[in-house]
Tab-separated table of C-alpha atoms and ligand atoms in Angstrom:
chain	number	residue	atom	x	y	z
A	1	UNK	CA	0.000	0.000	0.000
A	2	UNK	CA	1.374	3.404	-0.876
A	3	UNK	CA	1.713	6.007	1.804
A	4	UNK	CA	1.354	9.707	1.055
A	5	UNK	CA	4.344	11.935	1.588
A	6	UNK	CA	5.117	13.600	4.893
A	7	UNK	CA	2.707	16.271	6.075
A	8	UNK	CA	3.516	19.942	6.097
A	9	UNK	CA	5.338	20.970	9.242
A	10	UNK	CA	7.451	17.842	9.492
A	11	UNK	CA	10.668	18.309	11.377
A	12	UNK	CA	13.821	19.304	9.620
A	13	UNK	CA	16.409	16.536	9.526
A	14	UNK	CA	19.908	16.676	10.846
A	15	UNK	CA	19.227	18.611	14.032
A	16	UNK	CA	21.728	16.579	16.077
A	17	UNK	CA	21.181	14.058	18.826
A	18	UNK	CA	18.769	14.546	21.706
A	19	UNK	CA	18.831	12.559	24.952
A	20	UNK	CA	15.698	12.248	27.073
A	21	UNK	CA	16.854	11.081	30.484
A	22	UNK	CA	15.767	10.850	34.107
A	23	UNK	CA	12.722	8.894	32.879
A	24	UNK	CA	10.925	7.371	35.876
A	25	UNK	CA	8.972	4.887	33.755
A	26	UNK	CA	9.451	4.298	30.051
A	27	UNK	CA	6.562	2.677	28.171
A	28	UNK	CA	8.099	1.010	25.119
A	29	UNK	CA	5.346	-1.417	24.010
A	30	UNK	CA	8.241	-3.745	23.224
A	31	UNK	CA	7.690	-7.291	24.387
A	32	UNK	CA	11.092	-7.759	26.011
A	33	UNK	CA	10.324	-5.168	28.701
A	34	UNK	CA	8.144	-5.635	31.761
A	35	UNK	CA	4.528	-6.645	30.983
A	36	UNK	CA	2.476	-5.793	27.882
A	37	UNK	CA	3.697	-2.184	27.928
A	38	UNK	CA	7.359	-3.207	27.999
A	39	UNK	CA	8.028	-0.973	31.005
A	40	UNK	CA	11.555	0.100	31.900
A	41	UNK	CA	12.478	2.113	34.968
A	42	UNK	CA	15.219	4.726	35.434
A	43	UNK	CA	15.590	4.835	31.681
A	44	UNK	CA	16.873	7.118	28.966
A	45	UNK	CA	16.168	7.402	25.259
A	46	UNK	CA	18.285	8.814	22.442
A	47	UNK	CA	16.843	10.494	19.339
A	48	UNK	CA	18.611	11.235	16.060
A	49	UNK	CA	17.137	12.424	12.779
A	50	UNK	CA	13.601	12.103	14.064
A	51	UNK	CA	14.009	8.482	15.121
A	52	UNK	CA	14.646	6.628	18.346
A	53	UNK	CA	18.145	5.180	18.083
A	54	UNK	CA	18.707	3.846	21.602
A	55	UNK	CA	16.830	3.088	24.832
A	56	UNK	CA	18.312	1.709	28.023
A	57	UNK	CA	19.237	2.326	31.655
A	58	UNK	CA	19.909	5.996	32.391
A	59	UNK	CA	23.364	5.126	33.757
A	60	UNK	CA	24.392	3.797	30.334
A	61	UNK	CA	23.058	6.770	28.368
A	62	UNK	CA	25.358	7.939	25.562
A	63	UNK	CA	26.429	11.547	25.143
A	64	UNK	CA	24.176	13.780	23.044
A	65	UNK	CA	24.094	17.302	21.626
A	66	UNK	CA	21.034	18.238	23.660
A	67	UNK	CA	19.192	16.880	26.678
A	68	UNK	CA	15.649	16.920	28.026
A	69	UNK	CA	15.267	16.077	31.718
A	70	UNK	CA	12.043	14.084	32.209
A	71	UNK	CA	12.313	14.858	35.963
A	72	UNK	CA	11.249	11.355	36.925
A	73	UNK	CA	8.083	11.507	34.840
A	74	UNK	CA	6.737	8.697	32.693
A	75	UNK	CA	7.538	8.702	28.974
A	76	UNK	CA	5.125	7.011	26.571
A	77	UNK	CA	4.830	6.653	22.813
A	78	UNK	CA	2.623	9.402	21.407
A	79	UNK	CA	-1.015	8.437	21.155
A	80	UNK	CA	-2.151	7.040	17.800
A	81	UNK	CA	-5.702	8.304	17.276
A	82	UNK	CA	-6.863	6.114	14.397
A	83	UNK	CA	-10.375	7.540	13.991
A	84	UNK	CA	-11.220	11.245	13.690
A	85	UNK	CA	-13.442	13.457	11.547
A	86	UNK	CA	-11.787	16.868	11.573
A	87	UNK	CA	-12.786	18.429	8.242
A	88	UNK	CA	-16.050	20.198	8.979
A	89	UNK	CA	-17.618	23.575	9.657
A	90	UNK	CA	-19.950	24.709	12.420
A	91	UNK	CA	-20.779	22.820	15.578
A	92	UNK	CA	-23.730	20.933	17.010
A	93	UNK	CA	-23.713	22.091	20.600
A	94	UNK	CA	-27.494	22.594	20.529
A	95	UNK	CA	-27.988	19.009	19.364
A	96	UNK	CA	-25.798	17.836	22.253
A	97	UNK	CA	-27.853	19.846	24.715
A	98	UNK	CA	-31.085	18.394	23.313
A	99	UNK	CA	-29.650	14.880	23.601
A	100	UNK	CA	-28.665	15.443	27.204
A	101	UNK	CA	-32.274	16.582	27.752
A	102	UNK	CA	-33.511	13.223	26.531
A	103	UNK	CA	-33.564	13.135	22.727
A	104	UNK	CA	-31.984	9.954	21.246
A	105	UNK	CA	-28.985	9.992	18.871
A	106	UNK	CA	-29.834	8.861	15.340
A	107	UNK	CA	-26.906	9.972	13.194
A	108	UNK	CA	-29.203	12.280	11.214
A	109	UNK	CA	-27.377	15.386	12.428
A	110	UNK	CA	-24.512	14.533	10.060
A	111	UNK	CA	-26.495	16.261	7.310
A	112	UNK	CA	-26.485	19.508	9.327
A	113	UNK	CA	-22.689	19.466	9.284
A	114	UNK	CA	-22.654	18.595	5.575
A	115	UNK	CA	-24.550	21.812	4.790
A	116	UNK	CA	-22.166	23.929	6.864
A	117	UNK	CA	-19.085	22.234	5.404
A	118	UNK	CA	-20.156	22.741	1.803
A	119	UNK	CA	-20.716	26.449	2.525
A	120	UNK	CA	-17.276	26.922	4.128
A	121	UNK	CA	-14.165	28.202	2.375
A	122	UNK	CA	-10.988	26.146	2.110
A	123	UNK	CA	-9.322	28.428	4.641
A	124	UNK	CA	-12.143	28.011	7.133
A	125	UNK	CA	-11.906	24.213	6.895
A	126	UNK	CA	-8.115	24.358	7.095
A	127	UNK	CA	-8.273	26.516	10.223
A	128	UNK	CA	-10.546	24.003	11.963
A	129	UNK	CA	-8.347	21.043	11.005
A	130	UNK	CA	-5.220	22.795	12.249
A	131	UNK	CA	-6.884	23.967	15.464
A	132	UNK	CA	-7.995	20.429	16.287
A	133	UNK	CA	-4.664	18.935	15.186
A	134	UNK	CA	-2.891	21.284	17.597
A	135	UNK	CA	-5.367	20.529	20.368
A	136	UNK	CA	-4.765	16.791	19.948
A	137	UNK	CA	-0.986	17.234	19.843
A	138	UNK	CA	-1.017	19.099	23.148
A	139	UNK	CA	-2.789	16.065	24.627
A	140	UNK	CA	-0.137	13.658	23.371
A	141	UNK	CA	-1.529	12.590	19.992
A	142	UNK	CA	1.307	12.377	17.479
A	143	UNK	CA	-0.445	10.267	14.829
A	144	UNK	CA	-3.962	11.244	13.805
A	145	UNK	CA	-6.109	9.649	11.125
A	146	UNK	CA	-8.470	12.153	9.469
A	147	UNK	CA	-11.576	11.291	7.473
A	148	UNK	CA	-13.557	13.219	4.908
A	149	UNK	CA	-17.305	12.658	4.901
A	150	UNK	CA	-18.949	16.043	5.406
A	151	UNK	CA	-18.632	17.164	1.786
A	152	UNK	CA	-20.416	14.356	-0.056
A	153	UNK	CA	-19.914	15.930	-3.483
A	154	UNK	CA	-16.994	15.140	-5.769
A	155	UNK	CA	-15.389	18.538	-5.230
A	156	UNK	CA	-16.091	18.762	-1.491
A	157	UNK	CA	-14.768	15.283	-0.702
A	158	UNK	CA	-11.612	15.910	-2.742
A	159	UNK	CA	-10.918	19.235	-1.043
A	160	UNK	CA	-11.610	17.770	2.409
A	161	UNK	CA	-8.959	15.117	1.802
A	162	UNK	CA	-6.525	17.569	0.259
A	163	UNK	CA	-6.747	19.723	3.402
A	164	UNK	CA	-6.500	16.668	5.687
A	165	UNK	CA	-3.400	15.458	3.836
A	166	UNK	CA	-1.646	18.712	4.707
A	167	UNK	CA	-1.419	17.555	8.325
A	168	UNK	CA	-1.794	13.747	8.278
A	169	UNK	CA	-0.309	10.748	6.498
A	170	UNK	CA	-3.406	8.705	7.313
A	171	UNK	CA	-6.321	10.215	5.436
A	172	UNK	CA	-9.542	8.337	4.814
A	173	UNK	CA	-12.142	8.786	2.085
A	174	UNK	CA	-15.570	8.598	3.751
A	175	UNK	CA	-17.838	9.658	0.900
A	176	UNK	CA	-20.094	6.883	2.213
A	177	UNK	CA	-20.816	8.633	5.520
A	178	UNK	CA	-24.527	9.154	4.838
A	179	UNK	CA	-26.588	9.441	1.662
A	180	UNK	CA	-26.869	13.206	1.137
A	181	UNK	CA	-30.319	14.763	1.018
A	182	UNK	CA	-30.271	15.289	-2.761
A	183	UNK	CA	-29.867	11.527	-3.267
A	184	UNK	CA	-32.280	10.465	-0.511
A	185	UNK	CA	-34.659	8.648	-2.882
A	186	UNK	CA	-31.965	7.116	-5.126
A	187	UNK	CA	-29.193	5.665	-2.951
A	188	UNK	CA	-28.000	3.381	-5.769
A	189	UNK	CA	-27.116	6.472	-7.788
A	190	UNK	CA	-25.162	7.889	-4.859
A	191	UNK	CA	-23.185	4.658	-4.466
A	192	UNK	CA	-22.379	4.904	-8.178
A	193	UNK	CA	-21.102	8.438	-7.652
A	194	UNK	CA	-18.973	7.379	-4.662
A	195	UNK	CA	-17.422	4.465	-6.559
A	196	UNK	CA	-16.929	6.482	-9.746
A	197	UNK	CA	-15.995	10.150	-10.008
A	198	UNK	CA	-15.851	10.818	-6.255
A	199	UNK	CA	-13.369	7.998	-5.622
A	200	UNK	CA	-11.288	9.090	-8.610
A	201	UNK	CA	-11.079	12.638	-7.238
A	202	UNK	CA	-10.457	11.552	-3.641
A	203	UNK	CA	-7.993	8.680	-4.067
A	204	UNK	CA	-4.885	10.804	-4.773
A	205	UNK	CA	-5.225	12.324	-1.283
A	206	UNK	CA	-6.317	9.209	0.618
A	207	UNK	CA	-4.673	6.122	2.106
A	208	UNK	CA	-7.909	4.523	3.311
A	209	UNK	CA	-11.571	4.105	2.400
A	210	UNK	CA	-14.301	3.866	5.031
A	211	UNK	CA	-18.072	3.331	5.019
A	212	UNK	CA	-20.780	3.863	7.637
A	213	UNK	CA	-22.476	0.448	7.496
A	214	UNK	CA	-25.555	1.003	9.640
A	215	UNK	CA	-29.317	1.168	9.377
A	216	UNK	CA	-30.065	4.679	8.077
A	217	UNK	CA	-26.673	4.912	6.341
A	218	UNK	CA	-25.387	2.172	3.956
A	219	UNK	CA	-26.570	-1.443	3.853
A	220	UNK	CA	-24.154	-4.334	3.587
A	221	UNK	CA	-24.362	-4.685	-0.201
A	222	UNK	CA	-23.657	-1.012	-0.773
A	223	UNK	CA	-20.905	-1.065	1.843
A	224	UNK	CA	-19.234	-4.092	0.247
A	225	UNK	CA	-19.364	-2.489	-3.214
A	226	UNK	CA	-17.879	0.796	-1.969
A	227	UNK	CA	-15.036	-0.826	-0.019
A	228	UNK	CA	-14.196	-3.116	-2.936
A	229	UNK	CA	-13.982	-0.126	-5.311
A	230	UNK	CA	-11.567	1.577	-2.957
A	231	UNK	CA	-9.445	-1.527	-2.519
A	232	UNK	CA	-9.286	-1.895	-6.292
A	233	UNK	CA	-7.470	1.452	-6.529
A	234	UNK	CA	-5.113	0.656	-3.654
A	235	UNK	CA	-6.902	2.102	-0.626
A	236	UNK	CA	-7.053	0.085	2.591
A	237	UNK	CA	-10.483	-0.675	4.064
A	238	UNK	CA	-11.968	0.422	7.388
A	239	UNK	CA	-15.618	0.230	8.495
A	240	UNK	CA	-17.917	2.139	10.864
A	241	UNK	CA	-19.745	-0.922	12.166
A	242	UNK	CA	-22.257	-2.039	14.782
A	243	UNK	CA	-22.528	1.343	16.506
A	244	UNK	CA	-26.260	1.884	16.801
A	245	UNK	CA	-27.368	-1.747	16.728
A	246	UNK	CA	-26.350	-5.252	15.661
A	247	UNK	CA	-25.578	-5.672	11.986
A	248	UNK	CA	-23.320	-7.149	9.336
A	249	UNK	CA	-20.613	-4.440	9.355
A	250	UNK	CA	-18.053	-6.194	11.547
A	251	UNK	CA	-18.209	-9.449	9.597
A	252	UNK	CA	-18.028	-7.514	6.320
A	253	UNK	CA	-14.848	-5.824	7.536
A	254	UNK	CA	-13.278	-9.151	8.425
A	255	UNK	CA	-14.392	-10.659	5.089
A	256	UNK	CA	-12.692	-7.854	3.161
A	257	UNK	CA	-9.543	-7.809	5.295
A	258	UNK	CA	-10.240	-4.349	6.711
A	259	UNK	CA	-7.505	-2.959	8.938
A	260	UNK	CA	-10.099	-1.980	11.499
A	261	UNK	CA	-13.791	-2.135	12.314
A	262	UNK	CA	-14.748	0.829	14.427
A	263	UNK	CA	-17.339	1.295	17.220
A	264	UNK	CA	-18.186	-2.423	17.815
A	265	UNK	CA	-20.801	-1.461	20.388
A	266	UNK	CA	-23.350	-4.168	19.518
A	267	UNK	CA	-21.647	-7.509	18.819
A	268	UNK	CA	-22.886	-11.075	18.498
A	269	UNK	CA	-20.775	-14.111	19.339
A	270	UNK	CA	-20.254	-14.582	15.587
A	271	UNK	CA	-18.836	-11.052	15.315
A	272	UNK	CA	-16.405	-11.658	18.185
A	273	UNK	CA	-15.385	-15.029	16.741
A	274	UNK	CA	-14.775	-13.460	13.332
A	275	UNK	CA	-12.563	-10.763	14.854
A	276	UNK	CA	-10.693	-13.256	17.032
A	277	UNK	CA	-9.978	-15.414	13.993
A	278	UNK	CA	-7.960	-12.539	12.498
A	279	UNK	CA	-5.925	-11.800	15.599
A	280	UNK	CA	-2.706	-13.517	14.718
A	281	UNK	CA	0.698	-12.491	15.999
A	282	UNK	CA	1.642	-9.166	14.464
A	283	UNK	CA	5.320	-10.033	14.589
A	284	UNK	CA	4.715	-12.922	12.192
A	285	UNK	CA	4.206	-10.356	9.466
A	286	UNK	CA	0.575	-11.274	8.762
A	287	UNK	CA	-1.409	-8.207	7.739
A	288	UNK	CA	-4.854	-9.756	7.844
A	289	UNK	CA	-5.543	-8.709	11.417
A	290	UNK	CA	-8.744	-6.715	11.722
A	291	UNK	CA	-8.542	-4.531	14.815
A	292	UNK	CA	-11.639	-3.659	16.867
A	293	UNK	CA	-11.391	0.088	17.435
A	294	UNK	CA	-13.510	1.259	20.356
A	295	UNK	CA	-14.653	4.881	20.536
A	296	UNK	CA	-15.940	5.485	24.062
A	297	UNK	CA	-16.203	9.235	23.499
A	298	UNK	CA	-19.191	8.489	21.260
A	299	UNK	CA	-20.996	6.494	23.929
A	300	UNK	CA	-20.189	9.194	26.479
A	301	UNK	CA	-21.511	11.975	24.242
A	302	UNK	CA	-24.626	10.094	23.160
A	303	UNK	CA	-25.265	8.628	26.625
A	304	UNK	CA	-25.244	5.113	25.206
A	305	UNK	CA	-24.051	1.768	26.593
A	306	UNK	CA	-20.310	1.241	26.135
A	307	UNK	CA	-18.811	-1.566	24.033
A	308	UNK	CA	-17.871	-4.731	25.897
A	309	UNK	CA	-14.108	-4.392	25.749
A	310	UNK	CA	-13.505	-7.280	28.155
A	311	UNK	CA	-15.352	-9.702	25.903
A	312	UNK	CA	-13.140	-8.710	22.975
A	313	UNK	CA	-9.895	-8.777	24.947
A	314	UNK	CA	-10.704	-12.098	26.575
A	315	UNK	CA	-11.397	-13.566	23.114
A	316	UNK	CA	-7.943	-12.449	21.951
A	317	UNK	CA	-9.122	-9.645	19.657
A	318	UNK	CA	-6.688	-6.764	19.050
A	319	UNK	CA	-8.333	-3.634	20.494
A	320	UNK	CA	-7.567	0.018	19.731
A	321	UNK	CA	-8.947	3.162	21.342
A	322	UNK	CA	-9.638	6.340	19.371
A	323	UNK	CA	-11.562	9.587	19.862
A	324	UNK	CA	-14.012	9.624	16.911
A	325	UNK	CA	-13.533	13.391	17.180
A	326	UNK	CA	-16.446	14.960	15.271
A	327	UNK	CA	-18.879	17.802	15.917
A	328	UNK	CA	-21.930	15.583	16.456
A	329	UNK	CA	-21.414	12.431	18.470
A	330	UNK	CA	-17.973	12.877	20.099
A	331	UNK	CA	-16.478	16.355	20.080
A	332	UNK	CA	-13.330	15.484	21.984
A	333	UNK	CA	-9.765	15.306	20.718
A	334	UNK	CA	-8.532	13.902	24.028
A	335	UNK	CA	-6.974	10.450	24.034
A	336	UNK	CA	-6.298	10.703	27.805
A	337	UNK	CA	-10.060	11.141	28.276
A	338	UNK	CA	-10.698	8.019	26.170
A	339	UNK	CA	-8.149	6.058	28.205
A	340	UNK	CA	-9.888	7.106	31.421
A	341	UNK	CA	-13.307	6.142	29.993
A	342	UNK	CA	-11.976	2.773	28.840
A	343	UNK	CA	-10.678	1.977	32.307
A	344	UNK	CA	-13.621	3.290	34.308
A	345	UNK	CA	-16.519	2.388	32.018
A	346	UNK	CA	-15.232	-0.520	29.895
A	347	UNK	CA	-13.212	-2.387	32.527
A	348	UNK	CA	-9.961	-2.301	30.630
A	349	UNK	CA	-6.877	-2.270	32.840
A	350	UNK	CA	-4.834	0.947	32.662
A	351	UNK	CA	-2.117	-1.002	30.829
A	352	UNK	CA	-4.597	-2.404	28.294
A	353	UNK	CA	-6.055	1.045	27.686
A	354	UNK	CA	-2.663	2.714	27.226
A	355	UNK	CA	-1.559	-0.082	24.875
A	356	UNK	CA	-4.802	0.217	22.868
A	357	UNK	CA	-4.357	3.999	22.578
A	358	UNK	CA	-0.779	3.681	21.293
A	359	UNK	CA	0.276	0.317	19.830
A	360	UNK	CA	-3.339	-0.695	19.193
A	361	UNK	CA	-3.964	2.456	17.162
A	362	UNK	CA	-0.804	1.780	15.183
A	363	UNK	CA	-2.067	-1.699	14.310
A	364	UNK	CA	-5.411	-0.233	13.292
A	365	UNK	CA	-3.456	1.907	10.812
A	366	UNK	CA	-1.149	-1.013	9.917
A	367	UNK	CA	1.905	0.941	10.934
A	368	UNK	CA	4.939	-0.357	12.790
A	369	UNK	CA	6.847	2.944	12.986
A	370	UNK	CA	4.606	4.583	15.611
A	371	UNK	CA	2.952	3.512	18.876
A	372	UNK	CA	6.227	1.984	20.058
A	373	UNK	CA	9.529	3.305	21.397
A	374	UNK	CA	12.400	1.169	20.134
A	375	UNK	CA	15.373	1.825	17.872
A	376	UNK	CA	14.089	2.583	14.377
A	377	UNK	CA	10.686	3.881	15.487
A	378	UNK	CA	9.637	7.461	14.936
A	379	UNK	CA	10.594	9.656	17.883
A	380	UNK	CA	6.982	10.473	18.756
A	381	UNK	CA	6.575	10.552	22.507
A	382	UNK	CA	5.089	12.349	25.478
A	383	UNK	CA	6.523	13.165	28.875
A	384	UNK	CA	4.009	13.071	31.723
A	385	UNK	CA	3.794	15.260	34.788
A	386	UNK	CA	3.330	11.977	36.653
A	387	UNK	CA	5.545	9.013	37.518
A	388	UNK	CA	3.492	6.322	35.784
A	389	UNK	CA	1.093	5.629	32.908
A	390	UNK	CA	-1.451	4.671	35.602
A	391	UNK	CA	-2.063	8.358	36.257
A	392	UNK	CA	-3.723	8.866	32.857
A	393	UNK	CA	-6.799	7.025	34.151
A	394	UNK	CA	-6.233	7.678	37.846
A	395	UNK	CA	-6.254	11.477	37.369
A	396	UNK	CA	-8.936	12.041	34.711
A	397	UNK	CA	-9.335	15.478	33.237
A	398	UNK	CA	-5.959	16.682	34.515
A	399	UNK	CA	-3.489	18.097	31.949
A	400	UNK	CA	-0.688	15.618	32.649
A	401	UNK	CA	1.068	15.861	29.267
A	402	UNK	CA	4.059	18.061	30.055
A	403	UNK	CA	5.903	17.759	26.735
A	404	UNK	CA	5.396	16.178	23.336
A	405	UNK	CA	8.078	15.271	20.789
A	406	UNK	CA	6.965	14.750	17.186
A	407	UNK	CA	9.576	13.380	14.786
A	408	UNK	CA	11.985	14.094	17.637
A	409	UNK	CA	11.125	17.788	17.780
A	410	UNK	CA	9.656	19.347	20.946
A	411	UNK	CA	6.243	20.800	20.135
B	501	ZN	ZN1	-16.539	7.979	13.036
């Protein structure tokens, strides 16, 4: 699969070596450390040319041109938020207030955002994307997938992805978000548009294709056709599946070898079995794993029951956590908030939640250069104002991210 070039703002190369030392707890996500997070204590980490080149005991740390003192804080890989919708205009605060007053969430509000997005200028959309990208970065997110899906015309989907690609390597064509109002009585025609001219215009700016496979959005036949068209031009598949009720989306994702099926709130035993059957050892090189990406911000913001993370984990399914940042059903860019929700509301252990928000997200994007801190990985990391990763869930809502390095450069 091809990967788009580096986003604008990427660090300049050749800035010398940088040592991060006095690390109280280093989360590596490398199996030879302690536990699933590969914890090391009293550690140091050396960065050169935007990459990690060494990790080890602080007493063995090599000399470097520059130094950052972690002051005994924990250092973790940057969060990998593998599911976000950042290209939009307007907000839906009134819809949120109505929902909190008792109105159910139906997904229909997406069309409100589509109208506002179509009416916005490129610069207005760009400003929103960059504002949210910065917001996420300050909360430790160094890799951020961005979807289109609020344009739903050929030109508006293409420009959404063009703007997203300015700040992200992982951009996703979501022309199949909902059927826009002007196609309401002829969904087959809209699917033809998505698979034809819209895909052709979007594909140069996209790495992935996604579809909202749900009652009220796209049925399984339409979803299969759309994902297959995208795969035929080299895009990887992802699916919005089983959010609002049971359905065929998860099994469709597994059938097509999707990198991830996202939401997974309403699952049958057959869905869990299908996901578990794909969860082979990543280190074997198999790329057929379909990750279950859980988006607890959506359940929080729609006051809905949370996905059963324990059932998935106990079945051996690879689980990721992501924000689903969007103006309707989950307007948060905060991965620490999602980690806290996963621990408190979904009974994940703090270690499982941190892994899912870092290494799990990387697997959901089929990347091995992020979500891990080992020689050769991208030097994307965060330094906490706390001695341990446990504090991310233990101290919810507290700004614990003291520093973020992206491509080895302090942000
Ligand atoms: Zn979504």
